[in-house]
Structures are given as C-alpha cells and as structure tokens.
Amino acid sequence: MSSETKTQDQEAREKLIDLAAEFYDQFADGEVPTMSIPTRTKSNIEYDEEKDVWVYGDRQSTRSAKTVSGAEKLLKATYAIDFLAQQLEEDRSSTLRELYYLSESWDLEEAQFSSQDESNDLIEDLEIVSNVTREDFHMRPEESGATLMGPLLLREQTRRGEREIHCQEDVGEGGYQIPNNPDTIEFLDNDADFVLCVETGGMRDRLVENGFDEEHNVIVVHLKGQPARATRRITKRLHDELDLPVVVFTDGDPWSYRIYGSVAYGSIKSAHLSEYLATPEAEFVGIRPADIVEYDLPTDPLSDSDINALESELEDPRFQTDFWREQIELQLDIEKKAEQQALASRGLDFVTDTYLPERLTEMGIID
C-alpha cells in the first residue's frame, strides 16, 4: 500500500470514529443521540443549474434514539462504523452483500440488518454524514466492474503492487476492467481524442471487433446498462483530467435516455456524489428517435410505461433543451423505440463506417 493510500485510509477511519464519538458525546452531555441526513427521496432532489447536476435539497431526516426505530438505526450505524473502522485498520475490503450477511454474527440481534436494502441505505447514510465515499470505506458492490478499451496507458495500485497497463496493447478483446475505486488509477499517457460510453455489450463488442477504437483514437467505455459508480467516476476523470470530450451511445428508448442523464447529470440515488461522478459536458450521440425515421430501423412499439417515462422526461430539468423536446415529442408521435443493434439491419459495419462517423463529425467530435 502506498503512503498516500495509507493516509487516505487513516483519514476515512478517523472520520468514522469521529462520527461514533459524536453519539458518545451526546450521551455524556445528557442529550438524546441523533444523526441528521438529507431526506433521500425524489421530492428532495434539486437540479443545480449552475453545476448542471442533481443535488439534495434542504429537507433533513433525523435518526433519533427517542424512538425504538431511531434507536435501532443508530445502533446499527454504530456496529457498522466499528466494522468499517476495523476493516480499514486491517487494510481489508468487503462487498455490500457481505456486510449484510456479516451483521448476522453481531452479538445484538437488534443491530442485525433485516435486508440488504437496509444495509445499503446505511452505507449511503454514512457516506453523507462523514463526507467519505464507500470506496474509501473499502466497500465494493457485488457485481464486477465495467470495461474500457482505447489508447490509454495507466498505472493501477493493486494489492500485488503497482501495474502499468496499456488499455489496448496489454488487454484482450474484453478490455481493461475498471476497478471498484478508479481513484487508485493514475493516467500516464494517452493518444485519445474522445471518450465513447456505450450502453450494451453487443455494441461495445461490435466497435472493438471493427477496430473503431484504433481508427478514431477513442476510449470505448462499456456502461453495462445503468452505469455503476466506478464507471461514471472514471468517465468524469477522463474528461476532467485528460480534457477529452465524452459522448454517450445508448438504445433509443426513455430508460436509455436516463442512462445518459446519469452519466451527464447524476442520479437521484447518488445525488450526494453528483459533483464526484457526473460529467455535465457529456453529449448524447444516439440512438435518436430521428434515427428510427431516417434509417427506417427495426423497432418495437412503446409500452404504456415507456410513454409515461417520456412524458415525465418532458418535465425533467435534464431534458429541457430544444433537442430533447423535439426528439421526445417525435418518439411519442411515432410510438416506436429501437435498440443500438437495430443499426445492423444496414450491415454489420454500418455503425462504425457510417452512422457514428457521420454523427460525430456533425457534433464536431471528429474531423
């Protein structure tokens, strides 16, 4: 472990211990222990127009030992803090799923979690009140990370020491797997002109097989559907630190537009980390509803939930531009949606030889 990592771990541990000490001090002063956090509901999410990201509003929820429910939540928080502090001290890590099961070994039944949603929510609470990310707690999601492929040389800090990896020359066709905490990565060199975030694995594989990353000097980031925090974090770092434009390529349906929205503006669930995860400068390349009409793509009909989602997006601050209003209204009019792979109806090479080059040229991303 590097000295910098040791320092970060120690700082995270101290913040957790300070939080537990606050409960103790409240007891010592004859006060009922409490913990206040922003209310994590859709009604308390605000769009910060200056920063172009989702943030929490002013509403607060209080965990208070005055009630049985509140006391149990503080008890669980104390046990979780003790576990996380010990984990950091020992330089160990665990998954969110493991924390849920591990709580069953705690000596007080009231401290044990009744579901993984409860333990996940508590970790998010601790992130907010301590101003430390779960990655710095050494907590990992259960699923594996997404991947990237492109002309990028990086250094990754691992348990087996530092490794230098070129994300084309030193990886297979599956690409470089993004670690749970992308802040352990140092960018050393690159020949990239932009970053292309791709929703589906099938389209990501098509781009790599056709050599799109090599021909256009692009870092292809596979989002794996709704992107994980690590995927959004490394995308932001690639933009901010390497000054690379970011474009997002998804299916042509309302849920995929929200995938773009989470990359660009953040998500409701992680609004406390929007400035850390979101890339407001990210642009949407397609699939656009206009593409469905222009290229006569194979489609599926919109479902009732699709229609409701599109109508909701017309009121969503993230989509309040002439472009998005025009595209959403067109989709409601044609009542159709299309997948990225629908472009294969024009041939397997159409997406890399025609569709993306023409669209990215129009957007000024490539010459």
Coordinates of C-alpha atoms in Angstrom, one line a residue:
M1 CA 0.0 0.0 0.0
S2 CA 1.4 3.4 -0.9
S3 CA 1.8 6.1 1.7
E4 CA -0.9 8.2 0.0
T5 CA -3.3 5.3 0.2
K6 CA -2.4 4.7 3.9
T7 CA -3.1 8.4 4.6
Q8 CA -6.5 8.3 2.8
D9 CA -7.5 5.1 4.8
Q10 CA -6.5 6.7 8.1
E11 CA -8.4 9.9 7.3
A12 CA -11.5 7.8 6.4
R13 CA -11.2 5.8 9.6
E14 CA -10.8 8.9 11.7
K15 CA -14.0 10.4 10.2
L16 CA -15.9 7.3 11.0
I17 CA -14.6 7.2 14.6
D18 CA -15.4 10.9 15.0
L19 CA -19.0 10.2 13.9
A20 CA -19.3 7.4 16.6
A21 CA -17.7 9.8 19.1
E22 CA -20.5 12.3 18.4
F23 CA -23.1 9.8 19.7
Y24 CA -21.0 9.2 22.8
D25 CA -20.6 12.9 23.5
Q26 CA -24.4 13.4 23.1
F27 CA -24.9 10.7 25.7
A28 CA -22.3 12.2 28.0
D29 CA -24.0 15.6 27.8
G30 CA -27.3 14.1 28.7
E31 CA -28.7 14.6 25.2
V32 CA -30.6 12.0 23.2
P33 CA -28.3 10.8 20.4
T34 CA -29.3 11.8 16.9
M35 CA -28.0 11.7 13.3
S36 CA -29.3 14.1 10.7
I37 CA -29.1 13.4 7.0
P38 CA -30.7 14.9 3.9
T39 CA -34.0 13.2 3.0
R40 CA -33.1 10.8 0.2
T41 CA -36.4 11.0 -1.7
K42 CA -37.3 12.2 -5.2
S43 CA -39.1 15.2 -3.6
N44 CA -35.9 16.4 -2.0
I45 CA -33.8 16.3 -5.2
E46 CA -33.0 19.6 -6.9
Y47 CA -31.3 20.3 -10.1
D48 CA -28.4 22.7 -9.6
E49 CA -28.5 24.8 -12.8
E50 CA -25.1 26.3 -12.1
K51 CA -23.3 23.0 -11.7
D52 CA -25.7 21.0 -14.0
V53 CA -26.1 18.1 -11.6
W54 CA -28.6 16.7 -9.2
V55 CA -28.2 17.6 -5.5
Y56 CA -30.1 17.1 -2.3
G57 CA -32.4 19.9 -1.1
D58 CA -32.8 21.3 2.4
R59 CA -35.1 18.7 3.9
Q60 CA -33.5 16.6 6.7
S61 CA -34.3 13.3 8.2
T62 CA -33.3 12.7 11.8
R63 CA -32.4 9.3 13.3
S64 CA -33.2 9.8 17.0
A65 CA -32.8 7.4 19.9
K66 CA -36.1 8.8 21.2
T67 CA -38.0 6.2 19.3
V68 CA -37.3 2.4 19.1
S69 CA -36.9 2.6 15.3
G70 CA -34.5 5.5 15.5
A71 CA -32.5 3.9 18.3
E72 CA -32.1 0.7 16.3
K73 CA -30.9 2.6 13.3
L74 CA -28.2 4.4 15.4
L75 CA -27.3 1.1 17.0
K76 CA -26.8 -0.5 13.5
A77 CA -24.8 2.6 12.5
T78 CA -22.5 2.2 15.5
Y79 CA -21.9 -1.5 14.7
A80 CA -21.3 -0.7 11.0
I81 CA -18.9 2.0 11.9
D82 CA -17.0 -0.4 14.2
F83 CA -16.7 -2.9 11.4
L84 CA -15.6 -0.4 8.8
A85 CA -13.0 1.1 11.1
Q86 CA -11.6 -2.3 11.8
Q87 CA -11.6 -3.1 8.1
L88 CA -9.6 0.0 7.3
E89 CA -7.2 -0.7 10.1
E90 CA -6.5 -4.1 8.7
D91 CA -6.4 -3.0 5.1
R92 CA -9.2 -5.3 4.1
S93 CA -12.3 -4.9 1.9
S94 CA -15.7 -6.4 1.6
T95 CA -18.8 -6.3 -0.5
L96 CA -22.1 -4.7 0.3
R97 CA -23.6 -8.2 0.2
E98 CA -21.0 -9.5 2.7
L99 CA -21.8 -6.7 5.1
Y100 CA -25.5 -7.7 5.2
Y101 CA -24.6 -11.3 6.0
L102 CA -21.8 -10.4 8.4
S103 CA -24.3 -8.5 10.5
E104 CA -25.9 -11.8 11.5
S105 CA -22.8 -12.5 13.6
W106 CA -23.2 -9.4 15.6
D107 CA -23.9 -10.1 19.3
L108 CA -27.1 -8.0 19.4
E109 CA -30.0 -9.1 17.3
E110 CA -31.3 -5.5 17.1
A111 CA -28.1 -4.5 15.3
Q112 CA -28.5 -7.0 12.5
F113 CA -29.9 -5.9 9.2
S114 CA -33.3 -7.2 8.1
S115 CA -32.4 -6.8 4.4
Q116 CA -29.6 -5.8 2.1
D117 CA -31.5 -2.7 1.1
E118 CA -31.3 -1.6 4.8
S119 CA -27.5 -2.2 4.9
N120 CA -27.0 -0.5 1.6
D121 CA -29.0 2.6 2.8
L122 CA -27.0 2.8 5.9
I123 CA -23.7 2.8 4.0
E124 CA -25.1 5.7 1.9
D125 CA -26.1 7.5 5.1
L126 CA -22.6 7.1 6.5
E127 CA -21.2 8.5 3.2
I128 CA -23.3 11.6 3.5
V129 CA -22.7 12.4 7.2
S130 CA -19.0 11.6 7.1
N131 CA -18.3 13.0 3.7
V132 CA -16.4 9.9 2.8
T133 CA -17.2 7.6 -0.1
R134 CA -18.0 3.9 0.3
E135 CA -14.9 3.2 -1.9
D136 CA -12.8 4.9 0.8
F137 CA -14.5 2.6 3.3
H138 CA -13.2 -0.3 1.2
M139 CA -16.8 -1.3 0.4
R140 CA -17.4 -2.9 -3.0
P141 CA -20.5 -3.6 -5.0
E142 CA -21.1 -7.3 -5.7
E143 CA -21.1 -7.1 -9.4
S144 CA -17.9 -6.8 -11.4
G145 CA -16.8 -3.6 -13.0
A146 CA -17.4 -2.4 -16.5
T147 CA -14.6 -2.2 -19.0
L148 CA -12.8 0.3 -21.3
M149 CA -10.7 -0.2 -24.4
G150 CA -8.6 2.5 -26.0
P151 CA -5.2 4.3 -26.4
L152 CA -4.6 4.9 -22.7
L153 CA -1.6 4.0 -20.6
L154 CA -2.3 3.9 -16.8
R155 CA -0.9 2.8 -13.6
E156 CA -3.1 0.9 -11.2
Q157 CA -2.5 0.5 -7.5
T158 CA -3.3 -3.2 -6.6
R159 CA -2.7 -5.5 -3.7
R160 CA 0.1 -7.0 -5.7
G161 CA 1.8 -3.7 -6.2
E162 CA 1.6 -1.1 -9.0
R163 CA 0.9 -2.2 -12.6
E164 CA 1.3 -0.2 -15.8
I165 CA -1.3 -1.2 -18.3
H166 CA -2.0 -0.1 -21.9
C167 CA -5.7 -0.4 -22.5
Q168 CA -5.2 -1.7 -26.0
E169 CA -1.9 -3.4 -26.1
D170 CA -1.9 -5.2 -22.7
V171 CA -5.5 -6.4 -22.6
G172 CA -7.6 -8.9 -24.6
E173 CA -10.7 -8.1 -26.5
G174 CA -12.6 -7.9 -23.3
G175 CA -10.7 -4.7 -22.4
Y176 CA -9.4 -3.3 -19.2
Q177 CA -11.7 -3.9 -16.2
I178 CA -12.5 -0.7 -14.3
P179 CA -11.6 -1.2 -10.6
N180 CA -14.2 -0.5 -7.9
N181 CA -12.3 2.6 -6.9
P182 CA -11.0 4.4 -10.1
D183 CA -9.2 6.9 -7.9
T184 CA -6.4 4.3 -7.4
I185 CA -5.6 4.8 -11.1
E186 CA -3.0 7.2 -12.4
F187 CA -3.3 8.3 -16.1
L188 CA 0.3 8.2 -17.6
D189 CA -0.2 8.8 -21.3
N190 CA -2.8 8.7 -24.0
D191 CA -3.4 9.2 -27.7
A192 CA -7.2 9.5 -27.3
D193 CA -9.4 12.2 -29.0
F194 CA -12.6 11.4 -27.1
V195 CA -14.5 9.0 -24.9
L196 CA -17.4 7.0 -26.2
C197 CA -19.7 5.5 -23.5
V198 CA -21.7 2.6 -24.9
E199 CA -24.8 1.1 -23.2
T200 CA -24.8 -2.5 -24.4
G201 CA -22.2 -5.2 -24.5
G202 CA -23.1 -6.3 -28.0
M203 CA -22.5 -2.8 -29.4
R204 CA -19.3 -2.4 -27.4
D205 CA -18.0 -5.7 -28.9
R206 CA -19.0 -4.6 -32.4
L207 CA -17.0 -1.4 -32.1
V208 CA -13.9 -3.2 -30.8
E209 CA -14.2 -6.0 -33.4
N210 CA -14.4 -3.4 -36.2
G211 CA -11.4 -1.5 -34.8
F212 CA -13.3 1.7 -34.1
D213 CA -11.2 2.5 -31.0
E214 CA -8.0 2.2 -33.1
E215 CA -9.2 4.0 -36.2
H216 CA -10.6 7.0 -34.3
N217 CA -8.4 7.1 -31.2
V218 CA -11.3 6.7 -28.9
I219 CA -11.6 5.2 -25.4
V220 CA -14.7 3.0 -25.5
V221 CA -16.3 2.7 -22.1
H222 CA -18.9 -0.1 -21.7
L223 CA -21.6 1.2 -19.4
K224 CA -23.2 -2.3 -18.8
G225 CA -26.7 -0.7 -18.8
Q226 CA -27.3 1.7 -15.9
P227 CA -23.7 2.6 -15.2
A228 CA -22.1 1.8 -11.9
R229 CA -20.4 4.5 -9.8
A230 CA -16.9 3.4 -10.8
T231 CA -17.9 3.7 -14.5
R232 CA -19.2 7.2 -14.0
R233 CA -16.2 8.2 -11.9
I234 CA -13.6 7.1 -14.4
T235 CA -15.6 8.8 -17.2
K236 CA -15.5 12.0 -15.3
R237 CA -11.8 11.7 -14.6
L238 CA -11.1 11.0 -18.3
H239 CA -12.9 14.2 -19.2
D240 CA -11.6 16.5 -16.4
E241 CA -8.0 15.3 -16.2
L242 CA -7.3 14.5 -19.9
D243 CA -9.6 17.1 -21.4
L244 CA -11.4 14.5 -23.5
P245 CA -14.9 15.1 -24.9
V246 CA -17.4 12.5 -23.7
V247 CA -20.3 11.2 -25.9
V248 CA -22.9 8.6 -24.8
F249 CA -24.3 6.0 -27.2
T250 CA -27.4 4.1 -26.0
D251 CA -30.6 2.4 -27.2
G252 CA -33.4 4.7 -28.4
D253 CA -35.8 4.5 -25.5
P254 CA -36.7 6.6 -22.5
W255 CA -34.8 4.4 -20.0
S256 CA -31.7 4.7 -22.1
Y257 CA -32.0 8.5 -22.1
R258 CA -31.9 8.3 -18.4
I259 CA -28.7 6.3 -18.6
Y260 CA -27.3 9.3 -20.5
G261 CA -28.7 11.5 -17.8
S262 CA -27.0 9.6 -15.0
V263 CA -23.6 9.9 -16.8
A264 CA -24.1 13.6 -17.5
Y265 CA -26.1 14.9 -14.5
G266 CA -26.0 12.2 -11.8
S267 CA -28.8 10.1 -10.4
I268 CA -31.3 10.5 -7.6
K269 CA -29.8 7.6 -5.6
S270 CA -26.3 9.1 -5.6
A271 CA -27.2 12.8 -5.6
H272 CA -24.7 13.4 -2.7
L273 CA -21.9 12.4 -5.1
S274 CA -23.1 14.2 -8.3
E275 CA -20.1 16.5 -8.4
Y276 CA -17.8 13.5 -7.9
L277 CA -19.5 11.2 -10.5
A278 CA -21.3 13.3 -13.1
T279 CA -19.9 14.8 -16.4
P280 CA -22.3 17.6 -17.4
E281 CA -20.4 18.2 -20.6
A282 CA -21.2 14.7 -21.9
E283 CA -23.2 14.7 -25.1
F284 CA -25.8 12.3 -26.5
V285 CA -24.9 10.7 -29.8
G286 CA -27.9 8.3 -30.3
I287 CA -29.9 6.3 -30.9
R288 CA -32.2 9.2 -31.5
P289 CA -35.9 9.0 -32.4
A290 CA -35.0 10.8 -35.6
D291 CA -32.7 7.9 -36.5
I292 CA -35.6 5.5 -36.3
V293 CA -37.3 7.5 -39.0
E294 CA -34.2 8.4 -41.1
Y295 CA -32.8 4.9 -41.3
D296 CA -36.1 3.0 -41.1
L297 CA -34.8 1.0 -38.2
P298 CA -36.4 -2.2 -36.9
T299 CA -38.5 -1.2 -33.9
D300 CA -40.7 -2.2 -31.0
P301 CA -43.9 -0.3 -30.0
L302 CA -43.8 1.9 -27.0
S303 CA -45.4 0.4 -23.9
D304 CA -47.5 2.4 -21.5
S305 CA -44.6 2.7 -19.1
D306 CA -42.4 4.0 -22.0
I307 CA -45.0 6.6 -22.8
N308 CA -45.3 7.7 -19.2
A309 CA -41.5 7.9 -18.9
L310 CA -41.2 10.0 -22.0
E311 CA -43.9 12.4 -20.8
S312 CA -42.1 12.6 -17.4
E313 CA -38.8 13.4 -19.2
L314 CA -40.5 16.4 -20.9
E315 CA -40.8 17.9 -17.4
D316 CA -37.3 16.7 -16.3
P317 CA -34.8 19.5 -15.9
R318 CA -32.1 17.3 -17.6
F319 CA -34.0 17.3 -20.8
Q320 CA -35.1 20.9 -21.1
T321 CA -33.4 21.7 -24.4
D322 CA -34.8 22.2 -27.9
F323 CA -33.0 19.0 -29.0
W324 CA -34.5 16.8 -26.3
R325 CA -38.0 18.2 -26.6
E326 CA -38.0 17.7 -30.3
Q327 CA -36.7 14.1 -30.0
I328 CA -39.1 13.1 -27.2
E329 CA -42.1 14.6 -28.9
L330 CA -41.2 12.8 -32.2
Q331 CA -40.9 9.5 -30.3
L332 CA -44.3 10.0 -28.7
D333 CA -45.6 10.7 -32.2
I334 CA -44.2 7.7 -33.9
E335 CA -44.8 5.4 -30.9
K336 CA -41.7 3.4 -31.5
K337 CA -38.3 2.6 -29.9
A338 CA -35.2 0.9 -31.2
E339 CA -32.1 -0.8 -29.9
Q340 CA -28.5 0.0 -30.8
Q341 CA -28.2 -3.3 -32.6
A342 CA -31.0 -2.3 -34.9
L343 CA -28.4 -0.5 -36.9
A344 CA -27.1 -3.9 -38.1
S345 CA -30.1 -4.0 -40.4
R346 CA -28.0 -1.8 -42.6
G347 CA -25.0 -4.2 -42.3
L348 CA -22.5 -5.1 -39.5
D349 CA -20.2 -2.3 -40.5
F350 CA -22.8 0.4 -40.8
V351 CA -22.4 1.7 -37.3
T352 CA -18.6 2.1 -37.5
D353 CA -18.3 3.1 -41.2
T354 CA -21.3 5.4 -41.5
Y355 CA -23.5 6.1 -38.5
L356 CA -21.0 7.1 -35.8
P357 CA -18.5 8.9 -38.1
E358 CA -21.2 11.0 -39.7
R359 CA -22.9 11.8 -36.3
L360 CA -19.6 12.5 -34.5
T361 CA -18.5 14.8 -37.4
E362 CA -21.8 16.7 -37.2
M363 CA -21.2 17.1 -33.4
G364 CA -17.6 18.4 -34.0
I365 CA -16.1 15.5 -32.1
I366 CA -14.1 14.1 -35.1
D367 CA -12.9 15.9 -38.3

